[in-house]
Amino acid sequence: SDLLPFSPAETIGRLGIRPKSVWVSIQGIIRDSAPDLCTIYSNAGGSVGLASLDHSRGVVSGQYQGQGSGRTSFEWTVRAWVKHCAAAARDCTARLYSCPQSSRSMRGCIVKRGQIKVCLLAVGLGAGGTETHILDLASRIDRTRFSLTVCSLKTGGCIADELRARGVRVVSFGGRGKLDVLVMLRLWRFIKREQPEVIQAFLFWANVAARVVGRLVTNVRVIASYHDEVVSEGWLSRLVERLTMKWSVQNVCCSDAVRRSVQTQIGMGDNQFVTIPFGVESRGFAGAIAAKAEVGLHEGWPVIGTVCRLVEPKKGLRFLLEAVALLEQKSGGPVCQVLIVGEGPAEENLRALS
């Protein structure tokens, strides 16, 4: 669409390449994105031609051919290609966005002039805190400034479905496990084809994958994100982090505690980290008072609540329950209520402590 205001001769001049190579490039684009649209060919003698453009609509029939030096025939062919491919692109875009499941087959996204192309990379898009954070980021990003794609190493989940419902482009690489090397190949092909300016990754496996691929592809800035303290990670994970962290331009931590943990366990200087606390949409809790009775909470007492995966010692919920028990002993009675929402391997032990 950026070339539509110019004549075909000006278009070729702005592209800065020979007419034959123009057609070779066009042929590849059409073959990859809309093979049923038209057939474009070139031969060794430098002739270019357009055959049967959009047969089904009868827009152009027959065969038109001209030499690269033949101005009239060649310009008519380029003008016809620009006009009809622009219309076809609008039709293809409408079909792709009307079918959420087609996002994996999209060859690229429409980027307006001046937009920054951003990719958010997650391990998976099932239910979880990090995944919900990505949902909020992708839903609220300024679409006039950024062209956004959310990617996941594993197949999609409920968050992926919600993102598509909100009009966000989602691409899943279909990973089947931690040792699925094909995921890296798919990610590399995607980044090389899409050429985003920024990749922000979330959690260990996505951070490492983004750094490695960003190292192989030029002009891509990688930002790694940390949402947990480095507690249960083994020595091998910490070693991989140390070796690859220098390949990210910035590392974002959700709290100062997480930042201190990452710096202590992995290393790197202060200038490599920035703390950006999570934001919470308070309007979503407008009906919290009415919901207290449904979960067995009493009016008049303060409530300490958390929603998370029940994994210890990473979440530290045992310390919360022990601290509340000490408060009750010192005050001689209940001082607050604790509401824990989630599931995980530590659920039984936490129930016993409560």
mmCIF file of C-alpha atoms in Angstrom:
data_model
loop_
_atom_site.group_PDB
_atom_site.id
_atom_site.type_symbol
_atom_site.label_atom_id
_atom_site.label_comp_id
_atom_site.label_asym_id
_atom_site.label_seq_id
_atom_site.Cartn_x
_atom_site.Cartn_y
_atom_site.Cartn_z
ATOM 1 C CA SER A 1 0.000 0.000 0.000
ATOM 2 C CA ASP A 2 2.974 2.355 0.505
ATOM 3 C CA LEU A 3 3.716 2.067 -3.242
ATOM 4 C CA LEU A 4 0.188 2.776 -4.509
ATOM 5 C CA PRO A 5 0.640 6.587 -4.793
ATOM 6 C CA PHE A 6 3.513 6.113 -7.262
ATOM 7 C CA SER A 7 3.495 5.108 -10.883
ATOM 8 C CA PRO A 8 4.881 1.667 -11.795
ATOM 9 C CA ALA A 9 8.078 3.223 -13.133
ATOM 10 C CA GLU A 10 8.569 5.136 -9.879
ATOM 11 C CA THR A 11 7.783 1.974 -7.935
ATOM 12 C CA ILE A 12 10.538 0.021 -9.683
ATOM 13 C CA GLY A 13 12.931 2.909 -9.159
ATOM 14 C CA ARG A 14 12.165 3.096 -5.448
ATOM 15 C CA LEU A 15 12.694 -0.637 -5.093
ATOM 16 C CA GLY A 16 16.123 -0.168 -6.643
ATOM 17 C CA ILE A 17 16.208 -3.544 -8.376
ATOM 18 C CA ARG A 18 15.998 -4.859 -11.930
ATOM 19 C CA PRO A 19 12.555 -5.664 -13.399
ATOM 20 C CA LYS A 20 13.248 -9.382 -13.629
ATOM 21 C CA SER A 21 14.239 -9.645 -9.975
ATOM 22 C CA VAL A 22 11.081 -7.714 -9.111
ATOM 23 C CA TRP A 23 9.008 -10.460 -10.669
ATOM 24 C CA VAL A 24 11.027 -13.201 -9.025
ATOM 25 C CA SER A 25 10.384 -11.554 -5.641
ATOM 26 C CA ILE A 26 6.698 -11.043 -6.421
ATOM 27 C CA GLN A 27 6.394 -14.665 -7.473
ATOM 28 C CA GLY A 28 7.752 -15.840 -4.117
ATOM 29 C CA ILE A 29 5.449 -13.533 -2.185
ATOM 30 C CA ILE A 30 2.340 -14.684 -4.038
ATOM 31 C CA ARG A 31 3.315 -18.353 -3.864
ATOM 32 C CA ASP A 32 3.799 -18.155 -0.088
ATOM 33 C CA SER A 33 0.792 -16.021 0.818
ATOM 34 C CA ALA A 34 -1.950 -16.578 -1.764
ATOM 35 C CA PRO A 35 -1.085 -19.286 -4.295
ATOM 36 C CA ASP A 36 -4.601 -19.325 -5.752
ATOM 37 C CA LEU A 37 -4.488 -15.644 -6.618
ATOM 38 C CA CYS A 38 -2.438 -15.557 -9.779
ATOM 39 C CA THR A 39 0.509 -17.053 -11.645
ATOM 40 C CA ILE A 40 3.574 -14.895 -12.225
ATOM 41 C CA TYR A 41 6.601 -16.004 -14.182
ATOM 42 C CA SER A 42 9.851 -14.796 -15.726
ATOM 43 C CA ASN A 43 12.223 -16.392 -18.205
ATOM 44 C CA ALA A 44 15.946 -16.304 -18.805
ATOM 45 C CA GLY A 45 15.621 -13.728 -21.591
ATOM 46 C CA GLY A 46 14.469 -11.021 -19.226
ATOM 47 C CA SER A 47 10.811 -11.127 -20.222
ATOM 48 C CA VAL A 48 8.215 -10.779 -17.540
ATOM 49 C CA GLY A 49 4.615 -11.819 -17.709
ATOM 50 C CA LEU A 50 1.363 -12.100 -15.846
ATOM 51 C CA ALA A 51 -0.957 -14.973 -16.675
ATOM 52 C CA SER A 52 -4.614 -15.361 -15.698
ATOM 53 C CA LEU A 53 -4.760 -12.949 -12.754
ATOM 54 C CA ASP A 54 -7.620 -14.053 -10.513
ATOM 55 C CA HIS A 55 -9.283 -16.515 -12.863
ATOM 56 C CA SER A 56 -12.273 -17.050 -10.575
ATOM 57 C CA ARG A 57 -13.356 -13.404 -10.862
ATOM 58 C CA GLY A 58 -12.515 -13.007 -14.533
ATOM 59 C CA VAL A 59 -10.641 -9.792 -13.806
ATOM 60 C CA VAL A 60 -7.920 -10.415 -16.351
ATOM 61 C CA SER A 61 -7.907 -13.204 -18.906
ATOM 62 C CA GLY A 62 -5.384 -14.209 -21.480
ATOM 63 C CA GLN A 63 -1.646 -13.602 -21.245
ATOM 64 C CA TYR A 64 0.356 -10.395 -21.231
ATOM 65 C CA GLN A 65 4.064 -10.296 -21.821
ATOM 66 C CA GLY A 66 6.662 -7.606 -22.343
ATOM 67 C CA GLN A 67 10.383 -6.966 -22.136
ATOM 68 C CA GLY A 68 11.872 -5.230 -19.106
ATOM 69 C CA SER A 69 12.774 -2.348 -21.434
ATOM 70 C CA GLY A 70 9.275 -2.121 -22.892
ATOM 71 C CA ARG A 71 7.781 0.686 -20.801
ATOM 72 C CA THR A 72 4.080 0.481 -21.681
ATOM 73 C CA SER A 73 3.503 -3.262 -21.369
ATOM 74 C CA PHE A 74 5.681 -3.595 -18.297
ATOM 75 C CA GLU A 75 4.107 -0.629 -16.518
ATOM 76 C CA TRP A 76 0.611 -1.941 -17.259
ATOM 77 C CA THR A 77 1.574 -5.306 -15.788
ATOM 78 C CA VAL A 78 2.976 -3.768 -12.594
ATOM 79 C CA ARG A 79 -0.053 -1.490 -12.247
ATOM 80 C CA ALA A 80 -2.403 -4.467 -12.591
ATOM 81 C CA TRP A 81 -0.424 -6.442 -10.024
ATOM 82 C CA VAL A 82 -0.436 -3.591 -7.483
ATOM 83 C CA LYS A 83 -4.157 -2.927 -7.946
ATOM 84 C CA HIS A 84 -5.405 -6.495 -7.737
ATOM 85 C CA CYS A 85 -2.966 -7.702 -5.094
ATOM 86 C CA ALA A 86 -4.011 -4.804 -2.856
ATOM 87 C CA ALA A 87 -7.634 -5.908 -3.199
ATOM 88 C CA ALA A 88 -6.678 -9.539 -2.630
ATOM 89 C CA ALA A 89 -4.673 -8.618 0.460
ATOM 90 C CA ARG A 90 -7.741 -6.953 1.958
ATOM 91 C CA ASP A 91 -9.803 -10.062 1.242
ATOM 92 C CA CYS A 92 -7.149 -12.390 2.714
ATOM 93 C CA THR A 93 -6.799 -10.238 5.833
ATOM 94 C CA ALA A 94 -10.565 -10.253 6.367
ATOM 95 C CA ARG A 95 -10.675 -14.036 6.050
ATOM 96 C CA LEU A 96 -7.722 -14.549 8.409
ATOM 97 C CA TYR A 97 -9.089 -12.303 11.144
ATOM 98 C CA SER A 98 -12.559 -13.838 10.875
ATOM 99 C CA CYS A 99 -11.106 -17.288 11.704
ATOM 100 C CA PRO A 100 -9.171 -17.342 15.022
ATOM 101 C CA GLN A 101 -7.658 -20.768 14.347
ATOM 102 C CA SER A 102 -5.901 -19.506 11.219
ATOM 103 C CA SER A 103 -3.369 -17.427 13.129
ATOM 104 C CA ARG A 104 -0.633 -20.070 12.817
ATOM 105 C CA SER A 105 -0.804 -19.991 9.028
ATOM 106 C CA MET A 106 -0.478 -16.208 8.731
ATOM 107 C CA ARG A 107 2.681 -15.325 6.863
ATOM 108 C CA GLY A 108 2.923 -11.878 8.478
ATOM 109 C CA CYS A 109 0.972 -9.114 10.126
ATOM 110 C CA ILE A 110 -0.071 -5.767 8.709
ATOM 111 C CA VAL A 111 2.242 -3.043 9.966
ATOM 112 C CA LYS A 112 1.327 0.609 9.492
ATOM 113 C CA ARG A 113 3.980 3.196 8.818
ATOM 114 C CA GLY A 114 5.738 4.277 12.023
ATOM 115 C CA GLN A 115 4.620 1.254 14.071
ATOM 116 C CA ILE A 116 7.085 -0.739 16.172
ATOM 117 C CA LYS A 117 6.857 -4.479 15.623
ATOM 118 C CA VAL A 118 6.806 -6.296 18.988
ATOM 119 C CA CYS A 119 6.726 -10.000 19.850
ATOM 120 C CA LEU A 120 5.776 -11.258 23.329
ATOM 121 C CA LEU A 121 7.161 -14.786 23.839
ATOM 122 C CA ALA A 122 5.764 -17.110 26.518
ATOM 123 C CA VAL A 123 6.436 -20.747 27.371
ATOM 124 C CA GLY A 124 2.718 -21.544 27.220
ATOM 125 C CA LEU A 125 -0.604 -19.732 27.289
ATOM 126 C CA GLY A 126 -2.586 -21.758 29.795
ATOM 127 C CA ALA A 127 -3.960 -20.431 33.082
ATOM 128 C CA GLY A 128 -1.288 -18.739 35.179
ATOM 129 C CA GLY A 129 -0.040 -15.463 36.598
ATOM 130 C CA THR A 130 2.514 -14.729 33.900
ATOM 131 C CA GLU A 131 0.051 -15.677 31.180
ATOM 132 C CA THR A 132 -2.583 -13.347 32.672
ATOM 133 C CA HIS A 133 0.028 -10.596 32.779
ATOM 134 C CA ILE A 134 0.696 -11.127 29.054
ATOM 135 C CA LEU A 135 -3.053 -11.002 28.412
ATOM 136 C CA ASP A 136 -3.272 -7.608 30.127
ATOM 137 C CA LEU A 137 -0.222 -6.249 28.299
ATOM 138 C CA ALA A 138 -1.413 -7.398 24.879
ATOM 139 C CA SER A 139 -4.975 -6.184 25.434
ATOM 140 C CA ARG A 140 -3.984 -2.698 26.561
ATOM 141 C CA ILE A 141 -1.059 -1.933 24.262
ATOM 142 C CA ASP A 142 -1.426 1.094 21.990
ATOM 143 C CA ARG A 143 -2.298 -0.461 18.623
ATOM 144 C CA THR A 144 -1.529 2.794 16.809
ATOM 145 C CA ARG A 145 2.122 2.671 17.940
ATOM 146 C CA PHE A 146 2.803 -1.066 18.099
ATOM 147 C CA SER A 147 2.147 -4.064 15.858
ATOM 148 C CA LEU A 148 1.927 -6.954 18.314
ATOM 149 C CA THR A 149 2.182 -10.745 18.080
ATOM 150 C CA VAL A 150 1.981 -13.060 21.099
ATOM 151 C CA CYS A 151 3.933 -16.309 20.649
ATOM 152 C CA SER A 152 4.168 -19.443 22.782
ATOM 153 C CA LEU A 153 6.687 -22.269 22.672
ATOM 154 C CA LYS A 154 3.984 -24.814 23.538
ATOM 155 C CA THR A 155 0.533 -25.169 22.019
ATOM 156 C CA GLY A 156 -2.080 -22.631 23.023
ATOM 157 C CA GLY A 157 -4.449 -22.710 25.980
ATOM 158 C CA CYS A 158 -7.281 -20.715 27.491
ATOM 159 C CA ILE A 159 -5.257 -17.482 27.483
ATOM 160 C CA ALA A 160 -4.472 -17.979 23.790
ATOM 161 C CA ASP A 161 -8.188 -18.302 23.065
ATOM 162 C CA GLU A 162 -8.942 -15.146 25.042
ATOM 163 C CA LEU A 163 -6.207 -13.223 23.228
ATOM 164 C CA ARG A 164 -7.668 -14.185 19.856
ATOM 165 C CA ALA A 165 -11.128 -13.178 21.045
ATOM 166 C CA ARG A 166 -9.710 -9.733 21.839
ATOM 167 C CA GLY A 167 -8.217 -9.396 18.365
ATOM 168 C CA VAL A 168 -4.598 -10.174 19.267
ATOM 169 C CA ARG A 169 -2.551 -12.243 16.848
ATOM 170 C CA VAL A 170 -1.322 -15.485 18.459
ATOM 171 C CA VAL A 171 1.279 -17.913 17.078
ATOM 172 C CA SER A 172 2.068 -21.251 18.762
ATOM 173 C CA PHE A 173 5.171 -23.284 17.899
ATOM 174 C CA GLY A 174 3.760 -26.616 19.096
ATOM 175 C CA GLY A 175 6.508 -27.639 21.500
ATOM 176 C CA ARG A 176 6.136 -31.103 23.029
ATOM 177 C CA GLY A 177 8.647 -30.831 25.845
ATOM 178 C CA LYS A 178 11.792 -29.190 27.140
ATOM 179 C CA LEU A 179 14.019 -31.081 24.698
ATOM 180 C CA ASP A 180 11.976 -30.392 21.558
ATOM 181 C CA VAL A 181 14.660 -28.736 19.407
ATOM 182 C CA LEU A 182 12.202 -28.183 16.558
ATOM 183 C CA VAL A 183 10.678 -25.360 18.601
ATOM 184 C CA MET A 184 13.909 -23.384 18.287
ATOM 185 C CA LEU A 185 13.915 -23.933 14.537
ATOM 186 C CA ARG A 186 10.305 -22.765 14.216
ATOM 187 C CA LEU A 187 11.013 -19.725 16.381
ATOM 188 C CA TRP A 188 14.101 -18.852 14.341
ATOM 189 C CA ARG A 189 12.157 -19.078 11.082
ATOM 190 C CA PHE A 190 9.369 -16.945 12.509
ATOM 191 C CA ILE A 191 11.714 -14.222 13.782
ATOM 192 C CA LYS A 192 13.714 -14.203 10.557
ATOM 193 C CA ARG A 193 10.531 -13.874 8.495
ATOM 194 C CA GLU A 194 8.647 -11.398 10.686
ATOM 195 C CA GLN A 195 11.705 -9.338 11.743
ATOM 196 C CA PRO A 196 10.265 -7.815 14.931
ATOM 197 C CA GLU A 197 12.195 -4.946 16.426
ATOM 198 C CA VAL A 198 11.630 -6.096 20.021
ATOM 199 C CA ILE A 199 11.129 -9.538 21.590
ATOM 200 C CA GLN A 200 10.068 -9.608 25.229
ATOM 201 C CA ALA A 201 10.274 -13.091 26.709
ATOM 202 C CA PHE A 202 8.793 -14.367 29.950
ATOM 203 C CA LEU A 203 10.275 -17.026 32.284
ATOM 204 C CA PHE A 204 13.334 -19.239 31.907
ATOM 205 C CA TRP A 205 12.752 -21.306 28.748
ATOM 206 C CA ALA A 206 11.318 -18.403 26.766
ATOM 207 C CA ASN A 207 14.126 -16.110 27.955
ATOM 208 C CA VAL A 208 16.809 -18.537 26.798
ATOM 209 C CA ALA A 209 15.084 -19.275 23.480
ATOM 210 C CA ALA A 210 14.667 -15.567 22.699
ATOM 211 C CA ARG A 211 18.310 -14.814 23.545
ATOM 212 C CA VAL A 212 19.690 -17.623 21.398
ATOM 213 C CA VAL A 213 17.498 -16.795 18.403
ATOM 214 C CA GLY A 214 18.123 -13.079 18.861
ATOM 215 C CA ARG A 215 21.834 -13.833 18.723
ATOM 216 C CA LEU A 216 21.359 -15.490 15.329
ATOM 217 C CA VAL A 217 19.108 -12.816 13.825
ATOM 218 C CA THR A 218 20.368 -9.266 13.424
ATOM 219 C CA ASN A 219 18.529 -6.070 14.425
ATOM 220 C CA VAL A 220 16.359 -7.721 17.087
ATOM 221 C CA ARG A 221 16.381 -6.425 20.665
ATOM 222 C CA VAL A 222 15.645 -9.081 23.290
ATOM 223 C CA ILE A 223 14.176 -8.241 26.701
ATOM 224 C CA ALA A 224 14.030 -11.005 29.325
ATOM 225 C CA SER A 225 11.489 -11.014 32.170
ATOM 226 C CA TYR A 226 11.689 -12.487 35.668
ATOM 227 C CA HIS A 227 8.571 -13.074 37.758
ATOM 228 C CA ASP A 228 9.991 -15.416 40.433
ATOM 229 C CA GLU A 229 12.853 -15.409 42.875
ATOM 230 C CA VAL A 230 15.655 -17.771 41.854
ATOM 231 C CA VAL A 231 15.094 -20.367 44.584
ATOM 232 C CA SER A 232 14.440 -23.843 43.215
ATOM 233 C CA GLU A 233 16.417 -23.549 39.956
ATOM 234 C CA GLY A 234 19.292 -26.004 39.694
ATOM 235 C CA TRP A 235 22.911 -25.222 38.934
ATOM 236 C CA LEU A 236 22.496 -26.047 35.233
ATOM 237 C CA SER A 237 19.683 -23.527 34.815
ATOM 238 C CA ARG A 238 21.711 -20.843 36.571
ATOM 239 C CA LEU A 239 24.707 -21.610 34.347
ATOM 240 C CA VAL A 240 22.605 -21.270 31.191
ATOM 241 C CA GLU A 241 21.254 -17.964 32.512
ATOM 242 C CA ARG A 242 24.770 -16.645 33.149
ATOM 243 C CA LEU A 243 25.967 -17.629 29.676
ATOM 244 C CA THR A 244 23.010 -16.122 27.795
ATOM 245 C CA MET A 245 21.980 -13.115 29.895
ATOM 246 C CA LYS A 246 24.459 -10.832 28.128
ATOM 247 C CA TRP A 247 22.536 -11.404 24.889
ATOM 248 C CA SER A 248 19.494 -9.493 26.180
ATOM 249 C CA VAL A 249 19.542 -5.698 26.121
ATOM 250 C CA GLN A 250 17.509 -5.469 29.331
ATOM 251 C CA ASN A 251 16.121 -7.716 32.056
ATOM 252 C CA VAL A 252 12.788 -6.769 33.608
ATOM 253 C CA CYS A 253 11.933 -7.873 37.168
ATOM 254 C CA CYS A 254 8.476 -7.599 38.700
ATOM 255 C CA SER A 255 9.778 -6.545 42.136
ATOM 256 C CA ASP A 256 12.958 -5.457 43.901
ATOM 257 C CA ALA A 257 13.001 -8.786 45.766
ATOM 258 C CA VAL A 258 13.046 -10.700 42.466
ATOM 259 C CA ARG A 259 15.720 -8.366 41.156
ATOM 260 C CA ARG A 260 17.963 -8.940 44.176
ATOM 261 C CA SER A 261 17.456 -12.696 43.903
ATOM 262 C CA VAL A 262 18.368 -12.796 40.206
ATOM 263 C CA GLN A 263 21.432 -10.614 40.683
ATOM 264 C CA THR A 264 22.612 -12.669 43.667
ATOM 265 C CA GLN A 265 22.112 -16.080 42.082
ATOM 266 C CA ILE A 266 23.026 -15.271 38.463
ATOM 267 C CA GLY A 267 25.009 -12.053 38.446
ATOM 268 C CA MET A 268 25.260 -9.054 36.070
ATOM 269 C CA GLY A 269 25.361 -5.373 36.998
ATOM 270 C CA ASP A 270 22.617 -2.981 38.078
ATOM 271 C CA ASN A 271 22.432 -1.401 34.632
ATOM 272 C CA GLN A 272 21.241 -4.728 33.193
ATOM 273 C CA PHE A 273 18.072 -4.783 35.298
ATOM 274 C CA VAL A 274 14.985 -2.660 35.712
ATOM 275 C CA THR A 275 12.066 -3.172 38.124
ATOM 276 C CA ILE A 276 8.562 -2.736 36.715
ATOM 277 C CA PRO A 277 5.870 -3.770 39.247
ATOM 278 C CA PHE A 278 2.719 -5.426 37.977
ATOM 279 C CA GLY A 279 -0.342 -3.259 37.603
ATOM 280 C CA VAL A 280 -3.741 -4.431 38.857
ATOM 281 C CA GLU A 281 -7.055 -3.373 37.334
ATOM 282 C CA SER A 282 -8.995 -2.430 40.479
ATOM 283 C CA ARG A 283 -12.317 -2.170 38.646
ATOM 284 C CA GLY A 284 -12.326 -5.937 38.309
ATOM 285 C CA PHE A 285 -12.854 -6.266 42.073
ATOM 286 C CA ALA A 286 -15.971 -4.140 42.278
ATOM 287 C CA GLY A 287 -18.082 -7.128 43.416
ATOM 288 C CA ALA A 288 -15.573 -8.456 45.958
ATOM 289 C CA ILE A 289 -17.732 -7.624 49.013
ATOM 290 C CA ALA A 290 -20.705 -9.557 47.665
ATOM 291 C CA ALA A 291 -18.466 -12.544 46.935
ATOM 292 C CA LYS A 292 -17.066 -12.864 50.479
ATOM 293 C CA ALA A 293 -19.983 -14.930 51.738
ATOM 294 C CA GLU A 294 -19.647 -17.344 48.820
ATOM 295 C CA VAL A 295 -16.145 -18.389 49.908
ATOM 296 C CA GLY A 296 -16.868 -18.473 53.655
ATOM 297 C CA LEU A 297 -15.325 -15.126 54.673
ATOM 298 C CA HIS A 298 -16.768 -13.011 57.485
ATOM 299 C CA GLU A 299 -17.547 -9.307 57.415
ATOM 300 C CA GLY A 300 -15.552 -6.983 59.653
ATOM 301 C CA TRP A 301 -12.216 -8.769 59.516
ATOM 302 C CA PRO A 302 -9.460 -7.818 57.049
ATOM 303 C CA VAL A 303 -8.658 -10.355 54.352
ATOM 304 C CA ILE A 304 -5.201 -11.325 53.094
ATOM 305 C CA GLY A 305 -5.650 -13.051 49.751
ATOM 306 C CA THR A 306 -3.490 -14.556 47.039
ATOM 307 C CA VAL A 307 -4.101 -16.371 43.765
ATOM 308 C CA CYS A 308 -1.206 -18.568 42.620
ATOM 309 C CA ARG A 309 0.060 -22.039 41.884
ATOM 310 C CA LEU A 310 0.685 -23.833 45.165
ATOM 311 C CA VAL A 311 4.406 -24.560 44.924
ATOM 312 C CA GLU A 312 6.690 -24.375 47.942
ATOM 313 C CA PRO A 313 9.090 -22.920 48.881
ATOM 314 C CA LYS A 314 8.876 -20.665 45.813
ATOM 315 C CA LYS A 315 5.564 -19.019 46.771
ATOM 316 C CA GLY A 316 6.341 -18.782 50.488
ATOM 317 C CA LEU A 317 2.745 -19.375 51.589
ATOM 318 C CA ARG A 318 3.928 -21.455 54.546
ATOM 319 C CA PHE A 319 5.526 -18.336 56.039
ATOM 320 C CA LEU A 320 2.279 -16.418 55.609
ATOM 321 C CA LEU A 321 0.260 -19.037 57.480
ATOM 322 C CA GLU A 322 2.867 -19.330 60.254
ATOM 323 C CA ALA A 323 2.937 -15.523 60.685
ATOM 324 C CA VAL A 324 -0.866 -15.345 60.970
ATOM 325 C CA ALA A 325 -0.795 -18.108 63.585
ATOM 326 C CA LEU A 326 1.760 -16.120 65.642
ATOM 327 C CA LEU A 327 -0.426 -13.021 65.442
ATOM 328 C CA GLU A 328 -3.409 -14.987 66.754
ATOM 329 C CA GLN A 329 -1.356 -16.308 69.677
ATOM 330 C CA LYS A 330 -0.121 -12.825 70.651
ATOM 331 C CA SER A 331 -3.518 -11.143 70.314
ATOM 332 C CA GLY A 332 -5.487 -13.962 71.888
ATOM 333 C CA GLY A 333 -7.835 -14.409 68.942
ATOM 334 C CA PRO A 334 -8.316 -14.038 65.194
ATOM 335 C CA VAL A 335 -6.978 -10.802 63.700
ATOM 336 C CA CYS A 336 -7.508 -11.434 59.986
ATOM 337 C CA GLN A 337 -8.641 -13.961 57.403
ATOM 338 C CA VAL A 338 -6.463 -15.653 54.794
ATOM 339 C CA LEU A 339 -7.840 -16.686 51.400
ATOM 340 C CA ILE A 340 -5.600 -18.810 49.174
ATOM 341 C CA VAL A 341 -6.868 -19.637 45.685
ATOM 342 C CA GLY A 342 -4.985 -22.135 43.529
ATOM 343 C CA GLU A 343 -3.836 -25.702 43.159
ATOM 344 C CA GLY A 344 -0.530 -27.505 43.093
ATOM 345 C CA PRO A 345 1.676 -30.091 44.816
ATOM 346 C CA ALA A 346 1.792 -28.161 48.130
ATOM 347 C CA GLU A 347 -1.974 -27.987 48.575
ATOM 348 C CA GLU A 348 -2.288 -30.730 51.216
ATOM 349 C CA ASN A 349 0.549 -29.372 53.372
ATOM 350 C CA LEU A 350 -0.879 -25.850 53.236
ATOM 351 C CA ARG A 351 -4.330 -27.103 54.243
ATOM 352 C CA ALA A 352 -2.774 -28.835 57.239
ATOM 353 C CA LEU A 353 -1.043 -25.592 58.301
ATOM 354 C CA SER A 354 -4.253 -23.589 57.977
#
